[in-house]
Amino acid sequence: MKNDSPSASIDDAIAAFNRGAYFEAAEMFETASHSASDDLKGLIVAFNQIAAAFHLRFERGGRQASINLMSQAMIALDDMKPARAGIDLDRLCTELAAYTEEVRATPRDERDGLKHRARIFLERRRAPKINRR
């Protein structure tokens, strides 16, 4: 029988991700990917990319690198829809696509100032979460 549910360490990484601790979540996903089954490895790597993208965007103001990481993750997750390991990938991909377009619409050269900080604050509040089905 195939075990298609995430392990406790993946659950911990998802919890960190959902509370906005993206750097911590990325590290936890990275560690979990080393021992994950082939079925889950692609999923975990995609989650790691999303967590890294959010960390870059929110903590370092990165724009293009974040867009690239989110786009790569969406390509990987597309083949796993509608769900994998009890996680609603349809919803995640829909929300991530909308969020990526929102980031794409931001000015390329805006990296500081009050307007940028306000934008990042709002983006952080709208960042997708990883939800179970």
Coordinates of C-alpha atoms in Angstrom, one line a residue:
M1 CA 0.0 0.0 0.0
K2 CA 1.3 3.4 -1.0
N3 CA 1.5 6.1 1.7
D4 CA 0.4 9.3 0.1
S5 CA 0.1 11.5 3.2
P6 CA 2.8 13.9 4.3
S7 CA 5.0 13.1 7.2
A8 CA 5.0 15.1 10.5
S9 CA 8.1 17.1 9.3
I10 CA 6.2 18.2 6.2
D11 CA 3.2 19.1 8.3
D12 CA 5.5 21.2 10.5
A13 CA 6.9 22.9 7.3
I14 CA 3.4 23.6 6.1
A15 CA 2.4 25.1 9.4
A16 CA 5.5 27.3 9.3
F17 CA 4.6 28.4 5.8
N18 CA 1.0 29.1 6.7
R19 CA 2.0 31.3 9.6
G20 CA 4.4 33.3 7.3
A21 CA 7.7 31.9 8.5
Y22 CA 8.9 31.4 4.9
F23 CA 12.6 31.0 5.5
E24 CA 12.0 28.4 8.2
A25 CA 9.5 26.6 6.0
A26 CA 11.9 26.6 3.1
E27 CA 14.6 25.0 5.3
M28 CA 12.2 22.4 6.6
F29 CA 10.9 21.5 3.1
E30 CA 14.5 21.2 1.9
T31 CA 15.3 18.8 4.8
A32 CA 12.1 16.8 4.1
S33 CA 12.8 16.5 0.4
H34 CA 15.9 14.4 1.2
S35 CA 14.0 11.6 2.7
A36 CA 10.7 11.9 0.8
S37 CA 9.3 9.2 -1.4
D38 CA 9.5 9.8 -5.1
D39 CA 5.7 10.5 -5.0
L40 CA 6.1 13.4 -2.6
K41 CA 9.5 14.8 -3.6
G42 CA 8.3 16.9 -6.5
L43 CA 5.5 18.3 -4.3
I44 CA 7.9 19.2 -1.5
V45 CA 10.4 20.8 -3.9
A46 CA 7.6 23.0 -5.3
F47 CA 6.6 24.0 -1.8
N48 CA 10.2 24.9 -1.1
Q49 CA 10.3 27.1 -4.2
I50 CA 7.2 28.9 -3.1
A51 CA 8.5 29.5 0.4
A52 CA 11.8 30.7 -1.0
A53 CA 9.9 33.1 -3.4
F54 CA 7.9 34.5 -0.6
H55 CA 11.0 35.0 1.6
L56 CA 12.8 36.8 -1.2
R57 CA 9.8 39.0 -1.9
F58 CA 8.9 39.9 1.7
E59 CA 12.3 40.1 3.4
R60 CA 14.5 41.2 0.5
G61 CA 12.2 43.0 -1.8
G62 CA 13.0 40.7 -4.7
R63 CA 10.6 40.8 -7.6
Q64 CA 11.9 38.9 -10.6
A65 CA 13.5 36.0 -8.7
S66 CA 10.2 35.6 -6.8
I67 CA 8.2 35.5 -10.0
N68 CA 10.6 33.0 -11.5
L69 CA 10.4 30.7 -8.4
M70 CA 6.6 30.9 -8.2
S71 CA 6.3 30.2 -12.0
Q72 CA 8.6 27.1 -11.7
A73 CA 6.6 25.8 -8.8
M74 CA 3.3 26.2 -10.6
I75 CA 4.6 24.3 -13.6
A76 CA 5.7 21.4 -11.3
L77 CA 2.4 21.5 -9.4
D78 CA 0.3 21.5 -12.6
D79 CA 0.9 17.8 -13.2
M80 CA -0.1 16.9 -9.6
K81 CA -3.6 18.6 -9.7
P82 CA -6.2 18.4 -8.4
A83 CA -4.7 17.2 -5.1
R84 CA -1.7 15.3 -3.8
A85 CA -1.1 14.1 -0.3
G86 CA -4.4 15.6 0.8
I87 CA -3.4 19.1 -0.3
D88 CA -5.7 21.1 -2.5
L89 CA -3.4 22.0 -5.3
D90 CA -6.1 23.4 -7.6
R91 CA -6.8 26.1 -5.1
L92 CA -3.1 26.7 -4.4
C93 CA -2.2 27.1 -8.1
T94 CA -5.2 29.4 -8.7
E95 CA -4.2 31.6 -5.8
L96 CA -0.5 31.5 -6.7
A97 CA -1.2 32.4 -10.3
A98 CA -3.2 35.4 -9.2
Y99 CA -0.6 36.4 -6.7
T100 CA 2.2 36.0 -9.3
E101 CA 0.4 38.4 -11.6
E102 CA 0.0 40.9 -8.8
V103 CA 3.7 40.8 -8.2
R104 CA 4.4 41.1 -12.0
A105 CA 2.3 44.3 -12.0
T106 CA 4.5 46.0 -9.5
P107 CA 7.1 48.5 -10.7
R108 CA 10.5 46.9 -11.4
D109 CA 12.5 49.7 -9.8
E110 CA 10.5 50.1 -6.6
R111 CA 12.5 48.6 -3.7
D112 CA 12.1 51.0 -0.8
G113 CA 10.1 53.8 0.5
L114 CA 6.7 54.0 2.2
K115 CA 4.7 52.9 -0.9
H116 CA 6.9 49.8 -1.3
R117 CA 6.6 48.9 2.4
A118 CA 2.8 49.3 2.2
R119 CA 2.7 47.1 -1.0
I120 CA 4.7 44.4 0.7
F121 CA 2.5 44.5 3.8
L122 CA -0.6 44.0 1.7
E123 CA 1.0 41.3 -0.5
R124 CA 2.0 39.4 2.7
R125 CA -1.6 39.4 3.9
R126 CA -2.8 38.0 0.5
A127 CA -0.1 35.4 0.1
P128 CA -1.6 31.9 -0.6
K129 CA -1.7 29.3 2.1
I130 CA -1.3 25.5 1.7
N131 CA -4.7 24.0 2.5
R132 CA -5.9 20.4 2.9
R133 CA -8.8 19.1 1.0

